[in-house]
Amino acid sequence: MAPASASPLASDLRAAYLRQSTAFCPGCGHGIFMNAFLRAAAALPLDFDRTVFVSGIGCGAWVPSPHFLADTLHVTHGRAVAFAAGVQRARPDLNVVVISGDGDLANIGGNHLIHAARRQIPIKVFCLNNWLFGMTGGQVSATTPRTARTATTPAGNPDPPFDLVRLVLGAGAPFAARWPVSQPRQLARGILHALQEPGFAFVEVLSICPTHFGRANEALLPGEAAQSIPWRMLEWLRRNCVGRERAAGLPPEERAGKILTGEWRGEEGWP
Amino acid sequence: MPKPHRVTIVESLCKGQACALCAQVCPASVFRPADHPTPQGIMPMQAAYPEKCTACHQCDQLCPDLAIDVIAEGAEPAPLPARGGPFPRPNPMGGWVERPALLPAGSYFMSGNEACAEGALAAGCRFYAGYPITPSSEIMVHMAHRLPALGGTFTQMEDELGSIAAVIGASWGGVKAMTATSGPGISLMLENIGYAIMTETPCVIVDVQRAGPSTGQASRPAQGDIMQARWGAHGGVDLIALAPWSVQEMYELAIRAFNLSERFRVPVFLLADEIVSHLYETITIPPAVRTFERVRLPQDMPFDTPEIDGVPPMPAFGEGAYLLVTGSTHDGRGYRRTTDAAVQDKLVRRLSAKIRHHQDEIDDWEAYMLEDAERVLVACGSTARSALWAVQAARRQGQPIGLLRLRSLWPFPDTVVAAHCRGRGEIIVPEMNLGQLAGEVRRAAGAPVTSLTQVDGEPIDPRRILAYLQEGRW
């Protein structure tokens, strides 16, 4: 297998795998994920002719549909995992990949997600977590960090968020991972690992929504006003994400508040 | 001096300075904003100083729009795996076929729910997803026992939302698929039933009606979901609903439900009720059954037809059709057209017309003693059994009365009802709800309609109908 760094041209990836140019806002983290996903798919390779991409409603759901030149099933809000379970059970000869957002998979669709994890249905689920409902104008979601400002939490989010990796591992997932879009090479490698899993695999992709989250929470972002909000959000991810192996060697005061990234196996127990 | 690496940005893809991730990630200051806008009015980034590029590949891997190519001098970009076929294309033409019934021909004693499951299997159903609910659960249990040996798939889902979702997913996998539930489950399924209508996905939904509203009386019969089946999903376009009155018809109409579903690419309701589902009767399994097989002809218009009332062919996943299935308003190839008035109008009208304009293929009824009848009972489901008993009893007493039994409820058989009711003295509609069927009959009959309603969770006693016929008392 070719290493992820021996990468093809973006123009070749577009010609082979995409139907159209991206429909996302400037600097959208979902676009960075799409770029990394296509590189991982080319490296594996994931046969797009034998793969069904299932997505729900929201910005994350737009990554496969209408972009990917493959069989795509763009379904009702929250139900992507349940539709995917039906496709997989009826057609075990096909790869079934779910790509959708945090609101779709963790808010309205949380029940399907934990049951697919429990049943270890051999689908791959990529949750593009941009920390709020982007398409509807930036409302609080089940993954919005506490105190963050959204359209529906103008005084800051009072509720704690889900830790999606712990959630699916607790539900019985054999494999879960978390990678930020700020490290695209690492992300592509992580996507490739998940796609290689024989059973249920879940990846929380820490994405960014510059349009809604970034603008509403600009005061929290590092960097200067001369830098673009997407860049400053990526910088925030770089500073606040730490690999689980490295975190294990850090003193508690340096670990506090950091987001752990990496891969977990179900038999390890909860992170 | 070595030749520089090549860095290019496709300006039409670039979203400009609001992004500018390339310029900020580049350690060698290769990029700067262009001095001219794109046709979209964006000032794109440009690789102004490619000679500085070190081919570190950070920009092309970070670009959210896949707009940047970096070709390191002397290096070949990684080639992509080949795409395209050969693809399996099982029986692309589809259409009517005769296939042996699964069970050996003969007489069987079974319940309505078991007969329904056997009918579905005979029709070619090879996928079932469901969730337990009285009074439909025996269908699921029967499928769980029967499907694996037939090479099919049974899966019990986490809820009814997931059940119908899995059924629709399986149907796009090219497999005939069904679920069964009762009113509370239908309430949960309706959004995805609307999705099946919009995406033109064949599937069969058995609704064993029980007394509602809400949890109501789980083991008691009702006919309260007639309007829900037709109007429950938002948007209000047509689907098909059939109403069996016996165990034999649970078998036969289950087959017909699949045939209509595949023929018209639409979800079909089998609107049963608790009585016909739990009743045990002797039924006859024929040596062969006629089934309609999906037209899978690969083509680039799986979501539109040249005709205003056509049914497009439906390729399955994994056949190289690169399907774009979406519940959003879409054009013939599946591309979203969510602000196009003409596409929305054409789609909604065709979804309805493909059913309405072919109603002669769908309407299904039986007429009993109608030739000289001055009064006509109109009924469906188990209520029609009571109605027929009352008609026969009243005939013995010399009353000129008949029964029109509707076996298809949606699209409502207006012409059938009009043909049998117009000009009669009285049309009488007994039913286990507050007048859902009577309202439709009143609209279509062209004669005065009396609505006889019963909502106590008990079957309608045939003697009660007879008392009305004799004394006008209800």
Short mmCIF file of C-alpha atoms in Angstrom, two decimals, chain A residues 4-14 16-28 31-32 34-35 38-39 42 45 48-50 52 61-62 65-66 69-77 79 82-83 85-87 89-91 94 111-112 115 119 181-182 184-185 227-231 234 238, chain B residues 10 13 15 17-21 24-25 56-58 60-71 77-81 83-85 87-88 127 153-159 161-162 164-166 168-170 172-175 191-192 195 296 316-328 335-336:
data_model
loop_
_atom_site.label_atom_id
_atom_site.label_comp_id
_atom_site.label_asym_id
_atom_site.label_seq_id
_atom_site.Cartn_x
_atom_site.Cartn_y
_atom_site.Cartn_z
CA ALA A 4 -0.42 8.61 2.41
CA SER A 5 2.32 11.13 1.68
CA ALA A 6 2.85 9.87 -1.92
CA SER A 7 -0.21 11.80 -2.83
CA PRO A 8 -2.00 12.21 -6.12
CA LEU A 9 -2.84 15.55 -7.69
CA ALA A 10 -5.95 17.35 -6.50
CA SER A 11 -7.00 17.78 -10.13
CA ASP A 12 -6.76 14.00 -10.64
CA LEU A 13 -8.80 13.41 -7.47
CA ARG A 14 -11.46 15.82 -8.65
CA ALA A 16 -11.89 10.69 -10.64
CA TYR A 17 -14.11 11.14 -7.60
CA LEU A 18 -16.07 14.40 -7.72
CA ARG A 19 -19.11 15.43 -9.71
CA GLN A 20 -18.77 19.16 -9.09
CA SER A 21 -16.83 21.90 -7.32
CA THR A 22 -17.28 22.20 -3.56
CA ALA A 23 -20.39 23.89 -2.26
CA PHE A 24 -18.91 24.93 1.09
CA CYS A 25 -18.15 28.33 2.64
CA PRO A 26 -14.59 29.69 2.33
CA GLY A 27 -12.23 27.78 4.62
CA CYS A 28 -14.77 25.14 5.59
CA GLY A 31 -13.63 20.62 2.53
CA ILE A 32 -10.36 19.77 4.25
CA MET A 34 -13.10 15.82 1.77
CA ASN A 35 -9.59 16.41 0.47
CA LEU A 38 -10.18 11.29 -1.26
CA ARG A 39 -6.45 10.91 -0.65
CA ALA A 42 -7.05 6.64 -3.47
CA PRO A 45 -7.78 2.09 -2.50
CA PHE A 48 -15.88 3.93 -5.28
CA ASP A 49 -17.70 1.65 -7.72
CA ARG A 50 -18.50 -0.78 -4.91
CA VAL A 52 -22.43 3.40 -1.06
CA ALA A 61 -23.99 15.39 4.74
CA TRP A 62 -23.14 17.38 1.63
CA SER A 65 -23.89 14.00 -1.85
CA PRO A 66 -23.82 15.63 -4.35
CA LEU A 69 -19.11 10.26 -8.09
CA ALA A 70 -20.44 7.06 -6.52
CA ASP A 71 -23.73 5.65 -5.29
CA THR A 72 -25.01 8.14 -2.71
CA LEU A 73 -28.06 8.06 -0.45
CA HIS A 74 -28.91 11.48 0.99
CA VAL A 75 -31.61 10.77 3.54
CA THR A 76 -33.80 12.32 6.22
CA HIS A 77 -32.34 14.18 9.18
CA ARG A 79 -31.39 8.55 9.95
CA ALA A 82 -30.23 3.36 9.99
CA PHE A 83 -30.43 3.64 6.18
CA ALA A 85 -27.58 -0.48 8.21
CA GLY A 86 -30.29 -1.49 5.73
CA VAL A 87 -27.99 -1.12 2.73
CA ARG A 89 -27.47 -5.88 5.63
CA ALA A 90 -29.12 -6.21 2.22
CA ARG A 91 -25.87 -5.86 0.25
CA LEU A 94 -20.78 -3.36 -0.93
CA ASN A 111 -30.06 6.37 18.94
CA HIS A 112 -29.16 4.85 15.58
CA HIS A 115 -27.19 0.84 18.30
CA ARG A 119 -24.43 -4.30 17.00
CA VAL A 181 -8.72 18.78 10.19
CA SER A 182 -5.78 20.99 11.26
CA PRO A 184 -4.59 16.85 7.08
CA ARG A 185 -1.89 14.22 6.59
CA GLN A 227 -5.18 36.07 9.69
CA SER A 228 -8.30 34.47 8.28
CA ILE A 229 -10.83 33.02 10.73
CA PRO A 230 -10.43 29.53 9.24
CA TRP A 231 -6.71 29.70 9.86
CA LEU A 234 -7.13 25.54 12.72
CA ARG A 238 -3.44 22.59 16.77
CA VAL B 10 -7.64 26.62 -10.33
CA LEU B 13 -12.51 26.73 -7.51
CA LYS B 15 -12.74 30.91 -2.48
CA GLN B 17 -9.00 35.61 1.01
CA ALA B 18 -11.79 34.60 3.39
CA CYS B 19 -10.06 31.21 3.29
CA ALA B 20 -6.45 31.84 2.29
CA LEU B 21 -5.34 28.70 4.12
CA GLN B 24 -1.02 30.94 5.78
CA VAL B 25 0.25 27.38 5.80
CA CYS B 56 6.22 20.40 1.11
CA HIS B 57 2.65 19.66 -0.03
CA GLN B 58 0.98 21.36 2.91
CA ASP B 60 -2.58 21.08 -1.65
CA GLN B 61 -3.50 18.75 1.21
CA LEU B 62 -5.13 21.51 3.27
CA CYS B 63 -7.07 23.23 0.48
CA PRO B 64 -10.80 22.69 1.24
CA ASP B 65 -11.67 23.08 -2.44
CA LEU B 66 -9.03 20.77 -3.93
CA ALA B 67 -7.95 23.72 -6.06
CA ILE B 68 -4.15 23.39 -5.72
CA ASP B 69 -1.81 21.09 -7.59
CA VAL B 70 1.83 20.85 -6.56
CA ILE B 71 4.11 18.82 -8.82
CA PRO B 77 2.17 12.33 -8.81
CA ALA B 78 0.76 9.12 -7.38
CA PRO B 79 -1.53 7.51 -9.97
CA LEU B 80 -5.15 6.83 -9.09
CA PRO B 81 -6.73 3.40 -9.08
CA ARG B 83 -12.54 3.06 -12.06
CA GLY B 84 -15.53 1.69 -13.87
CA GLY B 85 -17.06 -1.74 -14.20
CA PHE B 87 -20.95 -3.99 -13.22
CA PRO B 88 -23.53 -6.68 -12.50
CA PHE B 127 -35.52 -8.11 3.40
CA THR B 153 -32.13 -10.76 5.51
CA PHE B 154 -34.02 -10.13 8.71
CA THR B 155 -33.04 -7.36 11.08
CA GLN B 156 -34.77 -6.03 14.17
CA MET B 157 -34.02 -2.32 14.44
CA GLU B 158 -33.82 0.08 17.37
CA ASP B 159 -37.12 1.78 16.53
CA LEU B 161 -37.74 5.24 12.34
CA GLY B 162 -34.80 2.93 11.81
CA ILE B 164 -38.39 1.97 7.56
CA ALA B 165 -35.00 3.61 6.96
CA ALA B 166 -33.35 0.20 6.69
CA ILE B 168 -35.60 1.92 2.01
CA GLY B 169 -31.84 1.42 2.10
CA ALA B 170 -32.28 -2.27 1.29
CA TRP B 172 -32.00 0.72 -3.18
CA GLY B 173 -29.71 -2.26 -2.74
CA GLY B 174 -32.00 -3.98 -5.24
CA VAL B 175 -33.91 -6.17 -2.77
CA GLU B 191 -41.24 11.11 7.59
CA ASN B 192 -39.34 8.31 5.92
CA TYR B 195 -38.83 10.09 1.71
CA ARG B 296 -33.55 -1.79 -13.54
CA ALA B 316 -29.65 -0.53 -7.76
CA PHE B 317 -26.54 0.38 -5.83
CA GLY B 318 -23.38 -1.25 -7.14
CA GLU B 319 -24.50 -1.31 -10.78
CA GLY B 320 -22.45 1.66 -11.96
CA ALA B 321 -25.38 4.05 -12.09
CA TYR B 322 -23.68 6.36 -9.54
CA LEU B 323 -27.06 7.06 -8.04
CA LEU B 324 -27.78 10.41 -6.42
CA VAL B 325 -30.71 9.52 -4.21
CA THR B 326 -32.05 12.47 -2.25
CA GLY B 327 -35.21 13.55 -0.49
CA SER B 328 -34.57 17.09 -1.63
CA TYR B 335 -29.19 16.64 -8.63
CA ARG B 336 -30.74 18.89 -6.02
#
